[in-house]
Coordinates of C-alpha atoms and ligand atoms in Angstrom, one line a residue:
X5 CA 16.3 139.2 17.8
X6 CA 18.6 136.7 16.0
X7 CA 20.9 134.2 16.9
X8 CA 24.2 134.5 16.2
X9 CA 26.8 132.1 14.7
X10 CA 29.6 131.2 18.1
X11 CA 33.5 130.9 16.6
X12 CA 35.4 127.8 18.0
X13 CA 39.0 127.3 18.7
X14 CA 41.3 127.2 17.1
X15 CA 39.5 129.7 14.6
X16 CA 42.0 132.9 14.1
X17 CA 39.5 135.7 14.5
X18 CA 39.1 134.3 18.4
X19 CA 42.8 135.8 18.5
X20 CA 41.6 139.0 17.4
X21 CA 42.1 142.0 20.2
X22 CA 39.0 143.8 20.7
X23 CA 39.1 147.7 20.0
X24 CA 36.8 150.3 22.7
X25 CA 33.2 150.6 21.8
X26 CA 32.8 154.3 21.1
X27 CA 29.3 155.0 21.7
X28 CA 26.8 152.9 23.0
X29 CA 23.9 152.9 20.4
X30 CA 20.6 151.5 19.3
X31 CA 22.9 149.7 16.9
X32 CA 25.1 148.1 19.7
X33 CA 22.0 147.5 21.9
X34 CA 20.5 145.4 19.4
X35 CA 23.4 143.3 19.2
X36 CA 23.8 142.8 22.8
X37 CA 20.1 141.7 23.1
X38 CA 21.2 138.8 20.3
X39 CA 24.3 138.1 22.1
X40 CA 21.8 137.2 25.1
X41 CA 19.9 135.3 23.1
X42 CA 22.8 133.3 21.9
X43 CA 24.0 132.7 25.1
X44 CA 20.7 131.7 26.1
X45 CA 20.1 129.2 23.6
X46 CA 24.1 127.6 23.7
X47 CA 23.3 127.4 27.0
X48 CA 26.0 129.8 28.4
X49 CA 26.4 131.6 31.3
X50 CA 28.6 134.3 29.4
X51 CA 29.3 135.5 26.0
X52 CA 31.9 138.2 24.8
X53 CA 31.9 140.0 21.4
X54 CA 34.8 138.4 20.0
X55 CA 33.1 134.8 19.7
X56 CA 30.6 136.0 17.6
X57 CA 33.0 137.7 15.6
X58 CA 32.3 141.3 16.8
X59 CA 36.0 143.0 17.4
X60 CA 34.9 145.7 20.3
X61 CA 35.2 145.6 24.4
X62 CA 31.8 144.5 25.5
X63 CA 30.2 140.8 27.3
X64 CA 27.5 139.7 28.4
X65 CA 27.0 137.1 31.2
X66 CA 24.1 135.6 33.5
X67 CA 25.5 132.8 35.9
X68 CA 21.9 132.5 37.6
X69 CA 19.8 129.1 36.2
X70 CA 16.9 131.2 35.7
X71 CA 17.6 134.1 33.6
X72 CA 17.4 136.3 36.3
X73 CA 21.2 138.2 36.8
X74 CA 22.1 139.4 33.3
X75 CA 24.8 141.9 32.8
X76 CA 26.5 143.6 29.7
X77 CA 29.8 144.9 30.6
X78 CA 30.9 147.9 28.3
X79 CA 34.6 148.4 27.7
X80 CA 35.6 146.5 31.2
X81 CA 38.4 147.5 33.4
X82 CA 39.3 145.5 36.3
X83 CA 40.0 147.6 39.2
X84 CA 41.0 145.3 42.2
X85 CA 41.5 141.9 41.8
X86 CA 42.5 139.6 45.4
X87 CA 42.0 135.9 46.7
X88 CA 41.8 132.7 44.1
X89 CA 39.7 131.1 42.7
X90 CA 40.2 127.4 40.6
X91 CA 37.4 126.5 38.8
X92 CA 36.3 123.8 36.0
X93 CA 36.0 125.9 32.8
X94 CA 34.1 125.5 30.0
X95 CA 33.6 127.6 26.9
X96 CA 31.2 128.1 24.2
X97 CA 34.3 128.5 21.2
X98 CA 35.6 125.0 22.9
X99 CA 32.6 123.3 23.0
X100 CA 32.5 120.0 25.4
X101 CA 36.1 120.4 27.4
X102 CA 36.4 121.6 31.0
X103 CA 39.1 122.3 32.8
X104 CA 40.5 124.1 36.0
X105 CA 41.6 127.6 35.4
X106 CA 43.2 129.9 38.5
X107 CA 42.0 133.3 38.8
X108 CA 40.9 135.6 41.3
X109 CA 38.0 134.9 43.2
X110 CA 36.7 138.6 43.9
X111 CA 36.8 141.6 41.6
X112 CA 35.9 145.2 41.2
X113 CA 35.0 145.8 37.4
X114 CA 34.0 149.5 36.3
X115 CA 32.4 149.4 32.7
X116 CA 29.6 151.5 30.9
X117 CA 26.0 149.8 30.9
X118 CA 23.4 149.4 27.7
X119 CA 22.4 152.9 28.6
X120 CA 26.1 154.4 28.5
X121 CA 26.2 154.9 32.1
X122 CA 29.7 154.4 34.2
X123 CA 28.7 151.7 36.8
X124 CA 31.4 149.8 39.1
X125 CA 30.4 146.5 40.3
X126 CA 32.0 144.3 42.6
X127 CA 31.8 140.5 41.7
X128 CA 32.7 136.8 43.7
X129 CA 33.0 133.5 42.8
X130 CA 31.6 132.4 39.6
X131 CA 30.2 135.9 38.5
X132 CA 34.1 137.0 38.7
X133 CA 36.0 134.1 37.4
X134 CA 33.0 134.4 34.6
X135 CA 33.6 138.1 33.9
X136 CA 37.4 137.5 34.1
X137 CA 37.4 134.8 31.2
X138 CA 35.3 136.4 28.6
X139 CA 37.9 139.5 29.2
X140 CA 40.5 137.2 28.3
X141 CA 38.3 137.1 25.0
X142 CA 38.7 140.7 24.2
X143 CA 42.7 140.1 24.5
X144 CA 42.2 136.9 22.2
X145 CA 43.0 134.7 24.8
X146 CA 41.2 131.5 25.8
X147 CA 40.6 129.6 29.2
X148 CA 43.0 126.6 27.3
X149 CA 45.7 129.1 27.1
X150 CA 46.3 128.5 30.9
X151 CA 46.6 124.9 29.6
X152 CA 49.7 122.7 28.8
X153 CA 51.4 123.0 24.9
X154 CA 50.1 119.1 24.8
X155 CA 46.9 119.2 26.2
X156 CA 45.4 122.3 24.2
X157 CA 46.6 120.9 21.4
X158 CA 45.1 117.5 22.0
X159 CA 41.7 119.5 22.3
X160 CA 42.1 121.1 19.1
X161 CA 42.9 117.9 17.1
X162 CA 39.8 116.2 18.8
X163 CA 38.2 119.5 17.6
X164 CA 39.4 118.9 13.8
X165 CA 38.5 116.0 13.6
X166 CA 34.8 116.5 15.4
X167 CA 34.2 119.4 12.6
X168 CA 35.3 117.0 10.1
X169 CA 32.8 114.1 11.4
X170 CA 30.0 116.8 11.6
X171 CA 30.7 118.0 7.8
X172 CA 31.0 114.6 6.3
X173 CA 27.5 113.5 8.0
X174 CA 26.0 116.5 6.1
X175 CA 27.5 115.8 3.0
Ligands
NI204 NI1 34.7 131.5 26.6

């Protein structure tokens, strides 16, 4: 297995709209079992393909603290959505901000598993508003989309100007 490298905002390929996975392979399965470990090792409680610059409809996400509830969600479809849900985001491509996002609270997600299979699943509570957001990834959109013009990009100066810190310390 191998980790893989995460994009951050505001790097273009996170806007990038993700195209259907057309067959669920050996190839695809090894990736998915890296995206895990990626997620694993951030830590993150979910990952979708577009962050490590993979363009195709597929996530993964465990939001237990023990490893113990992992799904990969194959070309997702949300098929009922109801109630609401805020929660404090965070994000993996935004490393280090947080910030409540409204979604809904309970959903019904039909997707094909590692093996190909169609599964639905119904979700709640952080498992959905997870499942929800890295969705949003396949679209190219972020959780600090839902955000003011002023305060997203207040997070992507302090961003900048982090990767800029980081790169002259190396130097
Ligand atoms: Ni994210």
């Amino acid at each position: 297995m191998a980790k893989l490298t995460i994009l951050e905002f505001p790097d273009p390929r996170l806007r990038t709209k993700a195209a259907p996975v057309e067959a669920v392979d050996d190839q695809l399965r090894t990736l998915i079992d890296d995206m895990f470990e990626t997620m694993y090792a951030a830590p993150g409680i979910g990952l979708a393909a577009t962050q490590v610059d993979v363009h195709k409809r597929f996530l993964v996400t465990d939001v237990s603290s023990d490893k113990s509830d992992p799904h990969v969600l194959i070309n997702p479809v949300i098929i009922e959505k109801d109630g609401i849900a805020v929660t404090e985001e965070g994000c993996l491509s935004v490393p280090g901000y947080y910030e409540e996002v409204e979604r809904a609270d309970h959903i019904r997600v039909r997707f094909l598993d590692r093996n190909g299979d169609e599964v639905e699943m119904e979700a709640e509570g952080l498992l959905a508003v997870c499942i929800q957001h890295e969705m949003d990834h396949l679209e190219g959109k972020l959780f600090v989309d839902y955000l003011s013009e002023a305060k997203r990009s207040r997070i992507r100066k302090r961003l900048e100007r982090d990767r800029r810190h980081q790169a002259a310390n190396v130097a």
